[in-house]
Coordinates of C-alpha atoms in Angstrom, one line a residue:
M100 CA 111.4 55.3 124.1
K101 CA 112.3 54.0 120.7
I102 CA 110.2 55.9 118.2
P103 CA 109.1 53.4 115.5
Q104 CA 109.7 54.3 111.9
L105 CA 106.6 55.8 110.4
R106 CA 105.5 54.3 107.1
L107 CA 107.2 55.5 103.9
F108 CA 104.4 57.8 103.0
F109 CA 105.0 59.7 106.3
L110 CA 108.6 60.2 105.4
L111 CA 108.1 61.8 101.9
F112 CA 106.6 65.3 102.0
I113 CA 106.2 68.6 100.2
F114 CA 105.8 71.5 102.7
S115 CA 103.0 73.9 101.8
N116 CA 102.6 77.2 103.5
S117 CA 99.4 78.3 102.0
I118 CA 95.9 76.8 102.0
A119 CA 93.0 77.4 99.7
K120 CA 89.5 76.8 101.2
K121 CA 88.2 75.0 98.2
S122 CA 91.1 72.6 98.0
L123 CA 90.7 71.4 101.5
K124 CA 87.2 70.1 100.7
R125 CA 89.0 67.2 98.9
Y126 CA 90.9 65.8 101.8
R127 CA 91.4 65.5 105.5
L128 CA 94.4 66.0 107.8
L129 CA 96.2 63.3 109.7
L130 CA 98.3 62.8 112.8
P131 CA 100.1 59.4 113.1
V132 CA 99.8 57.7 116.5
F133 CA 102.0 55.0 118.0
K134 CA 102.0 53.2 121.3
D135 CA 105.1 53.7 123.4
E136 CA 106.5 50.3 124.4
I137 CA 107.6 51.4 127.9
T138 CA 104.8 53.6 129.2
G139 CA 101.9 52.4 127.0
Q140 CA 101.0 56.0 126.2
Y141 CA 99.7 56.9 122.8
I142 CA 102.1 59.3 121.1
T143 CA 101.6 61.5 118.1
Q144 CA 104.0 63.6 116.2
M145 CA 103.0 67.1 115.2
Y146 CA 104.9 69.6 113.1
Q147 CA 105.1 73.1 114.6
R148 CA 107.0 76.4 114.5
T149 CA 109.1 78.3 112.0
P150 CA 111.4 76.7 110.9
I151 CA 109.2 73.7 111.2
V152 CA 110.2 70.9 113.6
P153 CA 108.5 67.6 114.7
V154 CA 107.2 67.6 118.2
N155 CA 106.2 64.4 120.0
L156 CA 103.1 64.7 122.2
T157 CA 101.1 62.3 124.4
V158 CA 97.5 62.0 123.2
D159 CA 94.9 63.1 125.7
L160 CA 91.4 62.6 124.2
G161 CA 89.7 64.7 126.8
G162 CA 92.5 67.3 127.2
R163 CA 91.4 70.9 127.2
F164 CA 94.1 72.1 124.8
L165 CA 97.6 71.5 123.4
W166 CA 100.4 72.3 125.9
M167 CA 104.1 71.8 125.7
D168 CA 107.4 72.7 127.3
C169 CA 108.6 76.2 126.2
D170 CA 111.6 76.4 128.5
N171 CA 113.9 74.2 126.6
G172 CA 114.8 74.8 123.0
Y173 CA 111.6 76.5 121.9
I174 CA 112.8 78.6 118.9
S175 CA 110.3 80.0 116.4
S176 CA 109.9 83.2 114.5
S177 CA 106.2 82.7 114.2
Y178 CA 105.6 82.4 118.0
K179 CA 103.1 84.9 119.3
H180 CA 101.8 85.3 122.8
V181 CA 98.0 85.9 123.3
P182 CA 97.5 89.3 125.0
C183 CA 95.3 89.7 128.1
G184 CA 91.8 90.7 127.3
S185 CA 92.0 89.8 123.6
K186 CA 89.2 88.0 121.8
P187 CA 91.2 84.7 121.7
C188 CA 91.9 85.0 125.4
K189 CA 88.3 85.5 126.3
L190 CA 87.1 82.7 124.0
S191 CA 89.6 80.3 125.5
G192 CA 87.9 80.6 128.9
S193 CA 91.0 82.0 130.6
Q194 CA 90.5 83.7 134.0
G195 CA 94.1 84.6 134.5
C196 CA 96.7 87.1 133.2
Y197 CA 100.4 87.5 133.5
G198 CA 101.6 90.9 134.8
A199 CA 104.9 92.6 134.2
S200 CA 107.4 90.2 135.8
C201 CA 108.9 88.6 132.7
P202 CA 112.4 89.5 131.7
V203 CA 113.4 91.8 128.9
P204 CA 113.6 90.8 126.2
P205 CA 110.7 88.4 126.5
R206 CA 110.9 84.7 125.5
P207 CA 108.5 81.9 124.6
G208 CA 106.6 81.1 127.7
C209 CA 107.2 84.4 129.4
N210 CA 105.7 87.6 128.0
N211 CA 104.2 90.4 130.0
H212 CA 100.5 91.2 129.9
T213 CA 99.7 87.8 128.5
C214 CA 96.7 85.5 128.7
A215 CA 97.3 82.6 131.1
H216 CA 95.9 79.1 131.3
I217 CA 96.4 75.9 133.4
P218 CA 98.1 73.0 131.6
Y219 CA 97.5 69.7 133.4
N220 CA 99.3 66.4 133.2
P221 CA 96.8 63.6 134.0
I222 CA 99.6 61.0 134.1
N223 CA 101.3 62.5 137.2
R224 CA 98.4 64.7 138.2
T225 CA 100.2 68.0 138.3
S226 CA 99.4 71.4 136.9
T227 CA 100.9 74.8 136.6
D228 CA 100.1 78.2 135.2
G229 CA 101.2 78.7 131.6
E230 CA 101.3 81.4 129.0
L231 CA 98.8 81.1 126.2
A232 CA 100.4 81.4 122.8
E233 CA 100.0 80.5 119.2
D234 CA 102.2 79.2 116.5
V235 CA 101.8 77.6 113.1
I236 CA 101.4 73.8 112.9
A237 CA 101.5 71.4 109.9
L238 CA 99.7 68.1 109.5
W239 CA 99.8 65.3 106.9
S240 CA 97.1 65.4 104.2
T241 CA 95.0 62.4 103.0
N242 CA 92.4 62.5 100.3
Y243 CA 88.9 61.1 100.5
N244 CA 89.8 57.8 98.9
G245 CA 91.8 57.1 102.0
S246 CA 95.3 57.4 100.4
I247 CA 98.0 59.5 101.9
M248 CA 98.8 62.5 99.7
G249 CA 102.4 62.6 101.0
H250 CA 102.8 66.2 102.0
L251 CA 102.3 68.5 104.9
L252 CA 99.9 71.4 105.0
A253 CA 100.7 74.3 107.3
S254 CA 98.1 76.4 109.0
P255 CA 97.8 79.9 107.6
S256 CA 97.4 81.3 111.1
G257 CA 98.6 80.3 114.5
V258 CA 97.0 77.5 116.6
M259 CA 96.8 78.2 120.3
F260 CA 98.6 76.2 123.0
S261 CA 99.7 76.7 126.6
C262 CA 103.4 76.8 127.6
S263 CA 104.6 74.8 130.6
D264 CA 107.9 74.1 132.2
D265 CA 109.8 70.8 131.9
L266 CA 108.6 69.6 135.4
M267 CA 105.2 69.0 133.7
L268 CA 106.8 66.3 131.5
H269 CA 107.4 64.0 134.5
K270 CA 106.1 60.5 133.8
L271 CA 105.4 61.2 130.1
A272 CA 107.2 59.0 127.6
Y273 CA 110.8 59.7 126.8
G274 CA 111.2 62.4 124.1
V275 CA 107.6 63.8 124.6
K276 CA 107.4 67.6 124.9
G277 CA 103.8 68.0 126.0
M278 CA 100.2 66.7 125.5
A279 CA 97.8 67.0 122.5
G280 CA 94.4 67.8 124.0
L281 CA 91.5 66.7 121.8
G282 CA 88.7 67.9 124.1
S283 CA 85.5 69.3 122.6
G284 CA 86.0 72.9 123.7
Y285 CA 87.1 76.0 121.8
T286 CA 90.8 75.4 122.6
G287 CA 90.7 71.7 121.9
L288 CA 92.7 70.7 118.9
P289 CA 89.7 69.4 116.8
S290 CA 88.0 72.8 117.0
Q291 CA 91.2 74.8 116.4
I292 CA 92.3 72.6 113.5
A293 CA 88.8 73.0 112.0
R294 CA 89.0 76.8 112.2
A295 CA 92.6 77.0 111.0
F296 CA 92.2 74.6 108.0
Y297 CA 88.5 75.3 107.1
L298 CA 87.4 71.8 108.0
P299 CA 84.2 70.4 109.6
R300 CA 84.4 70.1 113.4
K301 CA 84.8 66.3 113.2
F302 CA 87.6 63.9 113.9
A303 CA 88.2 60.2 114.1
I304 CA 90.7 58.2 116.1
C305 CA 92.0 54.6 115.8
L306 CA 94.6 53.4 118.3
S307 CA 96.9 50.5 117.5
A308 CA 97.1 47.8 120.2
D309 CA 100.8 47.1 119.5
T310 CA 104.0 49.1 119.3
I311 CA 104.8 48.2 115.8
S312 CA 102.0 49.4 113.6
N313 CA 100.6 53.0 113.5
G314 CA 97.3 54.3 114.7
V315 CA 95.8 57.5 113.4
I316 CA 93.9 60.7 114.2
L317 CA 91.9 62.0 111.2
F318 CA 90.5 65.6 111.1
G319 CA 87.8 66.5 108.7
E320 CA 84.9 64.8 106.9
G321 CA 84.1 61.4 105.9
R322 CA 84.1 57.8 107.1
Q323 CA 83.6 56.9 103.4
S324 CA 87.3 57.6 102.8
V325 CA 88.2 54.9 105.3
Y326 CA 85.8 52.1 104.5
A327 CA 83.3 51.3 101.9
S328 CA 80.2 53.6 102.1
N329 CA 77.8 50.7 102.6
E330 CA 79.4 49.6 105.9
V331 CA 77.1 50.3 108.8
Q332 CA 78.2 52.7 111.5
S333 CA 76.3 53.1 114.7
Y334 CA 75.9 56.4 116.5
T335 CA 75.4 57.4 120.1
P336 CA 75.0 61.0 121.5
L337 CA 77.8 62.8 123.1
L338 CA 76.5 64.0 126.5
K339 CA 77.3 67.3 128.1
N340 CA 78.7 67.4 131.6
P341 CA 78.3 70.9 132.9
V342 CA 81.0 70.5 135.5
S343 CA 84.7 70.2 134.5
T344 CA 86.2 66.7 135.1
A345 CA 89.8 68.0 134.5
G346 CA 92.4 67.9 137.2
A347 CA 92.8 71.6 137.0
Y348 CA 90.4 74.2 135.6
Y349 CA 88.8 77.6 136.2
P350 CA 85.6 77.9 138.2
G351 CA 82.5 77.4 136.1
E352 CA 84.2 75.5 133.3
P353 CA 82.2 72.6 131.8
S354 CA 83.8 69.3 131.0
V355 CA 85.3 69.0 127.5
E356 CA 85.7 65.2 127.9
Y357 CA 83.7 62.8 125.8
F358 CA 80.8 61.3 127.7
I359 CA 78.4 58.7 126.3
G360 CA 75.2 57.3 127.6
V361 CA 75.6 53.7 128.9
E362 CA 72.1 52.4 129.7
K363 CA 73.0 48.8 130.6
I364 CA 75.9 46.4 130.8
L365 CA 75.2 42.9 129.4
V366 CA 77.2 39.7 130.1
N367 CA 76.2 37.0 127.6
G368 CA 72.9 38.9 127.1
K369 CA 72.1 39.1 130.9
I370 CA 71.7 42.5 132.4
V371 CA 74.2 43.3 135.2
P372 CA 72.2 44.6 138.2
I373 CA 73.5 48.1 138.9
D374 CA 72.1 51.3 140.2
S375 CA 71.0 53.2 137.1
K376 CA 71.5 56.5 138.9
L377 CA 75.2 56.0 138.7
L378 CA 75.0 55.8 134.9
A379 CA 73.6 59.3 134.7
I380 CA 75.6 62.6 135.0
N381 CA 74.6 64.7 138.0
K382 CA 74.0 68.1 136.5
T383 CA 75.0 69.8 139.8
T384 CA 78.1 68.0 140.8
G385 CA 79.2 66.4 137.5
V386 CA 79.5 63.0 139.2
G387 CA 78.6 59.9 137.3
G388 CA 78.2 58.8 133.7
T389 CA 80.6 57.2 131.3
K390 CA 83.5 58.8 129.5
I391 CA 86.3 57.7 127.1
S392 CA 89.9 58.3 127.9
T393 CA 93.3 57.7 126.3
V394 CA 95.3 58.5 129.4
V395 CA 93.8 55.7 131.4
P396 CA 95.3 52.4 130.2
Y397 CA 92.4 50.2 131.5
G398 CA 88.8 50.8 132.2
T399 CA 87.5 51.6 135.6
M400 CA 84.1 51.2 137.2
E401 CA 82.6 52.6 140.4
T402 CA 82.9 49.9 143.1
S403 CA 79.3 48.7 143.2
I404 CA 79.3 48.5 139.4
Y405 CA 82.6 46.7 139.3
K406 CA 81.5 44.1 141.9
A407 CA 78.3 43.4 140.1
F408 CA 80.1 43.1 136.7
K409 CA 82.9 41.0 138.1
H410 CA 80.3 38.6 139.7
E411 CA 78.4 38.1 136.4
F412 CA 81.7 37.8 134.5
L413 CA 82.9 35.0 136.8
K414 CA 79.6 33.2 136.7
A415 CA 79.9 33.0 132.9
I416 CA 83.4 31.4 133.1
D417 CA 83.4 29.6 136.4
E418 CA 85.1 26.5 134.9
D419 CA 88.3 28.4 134.3
P420 CA 91.1 28.6 136.9
I421 CA 91.6 31.9 138.7
A422 CA 95.2 32.9 139.4
E423 CA 96.8 35.3 141.9
P424 CA 96.3 38.7 140.2
I425 CA 99.2 41.0 139.4
R426 CA 98.8 44.7 140.0
P427 CA 97.0 46.7 138.9
F428 CA 94.6 43.9 137.9
E429 CA 92.2 42.3 140.3
L430 CA 91.0 39.3 138.3
C431 CA 93.4 37.1 136.4
F432 CA 93.3 33.6 134.9
N433 CA 96.2 31.1 134.5
M434 CA 96.3 30.2 130.8
S435 CA 98.8 27.4 131.3
N436 CA 96.3 25.5 133.6
L437 CA 93.3 25.7 131.3
G438 CA 93.8 22.4 129.7
T439 CA 92.2 23.4 126.5
S440 CA 93.5 24.2 123.0
T441 CA 91.1 27.1 122.6
G442 CA 92.3 29.1 125.6
L443 CA 90.1 31.3 127.8
S444 CA 86.4 31.3 126.8
T445 CA 85.3 34.8 127.7
P446 CA 81.6 35.8 127.8
Q447 CA 80.3 38.5 125.4
V448 CA 80.3 41.8 127.2
S449 CA 78.1 44.5 125.6
L450 CA 77.5 48.1 126.5
V451 CA 73.9 49.2 125.7
L452 CA 74.2 52.8 124.5
Q453 CA 71.7 55.5 123.9
G454 CA 71.0 55.7 120.1
D455 CA 69.6 58.3 117.8
R456 CA 66.2 56.4 117.9
N457 CA 66.8 53.1 119.7
N458 CA 69.5 51.8 121.9
T459 CA 72.5 50.3 120.2
N460 CA 75.0 47.7 121.5
W461 CA 78.8 48.3 121.6
D462 CA 80.2 44.7 121.8
L463 CA 83.6 44.5 123.4
S464 CA 85.9 42.0 121.8
M465 CA 88.2 39.8 123.9
D466 CA 91.1 42.0 123.0
N467 CA 89.2 45.0 124.4
L468 CA 88.3 43.1 127.5
M469 CA 91.3 41.1 128.6
A470 CA 94.9 42.2 129.1
S471 CA 98.2 40.2 129.4
P472 CA 100.4 41.6 132.2
V473 CA 103.9 42.5 131.0
A474 CA 105.4 40.6 134.0
S475 CA 103.8 37.3 133.1
S476 CA 103.1 35.5 129.8
G477 CA 100.9 32.9 131.5
L478 CA 98.2 35.2 132.8
L479 CA 95.2 36.9 131.2
C480 CA 93.5 39.5 133.3
L481 CA 90.2 41.4 133.2
G482 CA 90.9 44.9 131.8
F483 CA 88.5 46.7 134.0
L484 CA 89.6 47.9 137.5
D485 CA 87.7 49.0 140.7
G486 CA 87.5 52.8 140.4
G487 CA 86.5 53.3 144.0
E488 CA 83.3 54.1 145.9
N489 CA 83.6 57.9 145.4
S490 CA 84.8 57.9 141.8
Q491 CA 84.0 61.1 139.9
T492 CA 83.0 59.2 136.8
S493 CA 81.2 55.9 137.2
I494 CA 82.6 54.2 134.2
V495 CA 85.8 55.1 132.3
L496 CA 86.6 53.3 129.0
G497 CA 90.4 53.3 128.8
G498 CA 92.9 52.7 126.1
L499 CA 92.4 48.9 126.1
Q500 CA 88.7 49.2 125.5
I501 CA 89.0 51.5 122.4
E502 CA 92.1 50.0 120.8
E503 CA 91.6 48.9 117.2
N504 CA 88.2 50.6 117.1
L505 CA 87.6 53.4 114.7
L506 CA 85.7 56.1 116.6
E507 CA 84.3 59.2 115.0
F508 CA 83.5 62.3 117.0
D509 CA 81.2 64.8 115.4
L510 CA 81.3 68.0 117.4
V511 CA 78.5 69.7 115.4
K512 CA 76.0 66.9 115.6
K513 CA 77.2 66.0 119.1
R514 CA 77.5 62.2 118.5
M515 CA 80.1 59.4 118.4
G516 CA 80.1 56.9 115.6
F517 CA 81.5 53.3 115.8
Y518 CA 81.5 50.2 113.6
K519 CA 79.7 47.1 114.8
N520 CA 81.3 44.8 112.2
P521 CA 84.2 43.0 114.0
M522 CA 86.1 42.9 110.7
L523 CA 86.3 46.7 110.8
K524 CA 87.7 46.8 114.3
R525 CA 91.3 47.3 113.1
C526 CA 93.5 50.3 112.4
N527 CA 95.1 48.5 109.4
F528 CA 93.4 50.6 106.9
L529 CA 96.6 52.6 106.9
S530 CA 98.6 49.7 105.4

């Protein structure tokens, strides 16, 4: 993986090891994000440890916590393990504890009588038990006018994370040392960063669609710092799933992934006929509903939803030639045989979402709907896949669906904000 050069303002910094509560009200904190050209994973670079070092991490929007490999080259004088039975251990939801089997002297990742957690890699679907620890982190600062301040701010106290071994890094992008979990729970990075830096429990994310320009994760207050305050932002409630949807978790854990309420799917204004029960979250089993994910490259739909959606989609563009699909796609079009200068004419696909008062539409642009397979430059494929008849979540909006969209997650008001103006559906406010 070739790590693209971050913009100049990311390269110039003044390191600060103290934070004043009042001063933080003037700015937010930032993590740059880029798309790996080989795996398509979204990678961020966080600064951590003493002395401070950059650490590359795969972004997991619904991940329960930050985890990383502690077995190889983890050196830090500010590393601290979280003791069993301590308040942080209890608040983290841990139900495990290391005994007295670690070597003497202890090392990062293996300390006796330490709180344990279960890091999970959703890319290769593996998990392990890991020591819960904390260490200082540092993030780039940005003021409320949207400009980059050009220096790093270090947390005055440690931020919790789980250690893993290097086997957990399998299938992650080259050079990545773990995953940055942005889930809504106590140990998720948004809540931890809010506590450590005295910020509101709010963050925004904008993922770049290409491997050249940067995306961003912003922690703290204010869409006004990104766009003019008179731009209209729509909101939809964040829904609670009482059953964990993670690949590894403790019994009784709720999900910390971000679920939204899709009421209907429209194709050129026509309602796609689907079983509305699938769009709701079963409060007993946790099955159903719609979530947003950064570790799934393309959206998925439960089989009956996908078939109905695909049928309406094809009806709307039945004059365009269908081609033999390339995995993982199931519906592709041959652009070279269209015989038009304008290319594929895709229908307008809209998700009708629950709103604060009335329903609101999230219109998917063509870039969020169609994908070009790497193996062929002449095909354009539908960026939703069949998720299976027994899928745990009925609709998953993947990376393709949210690229170049600024999404704001307010964990206090329990809502997600997005912009309906197509001109604002870009991450180029960093330029």
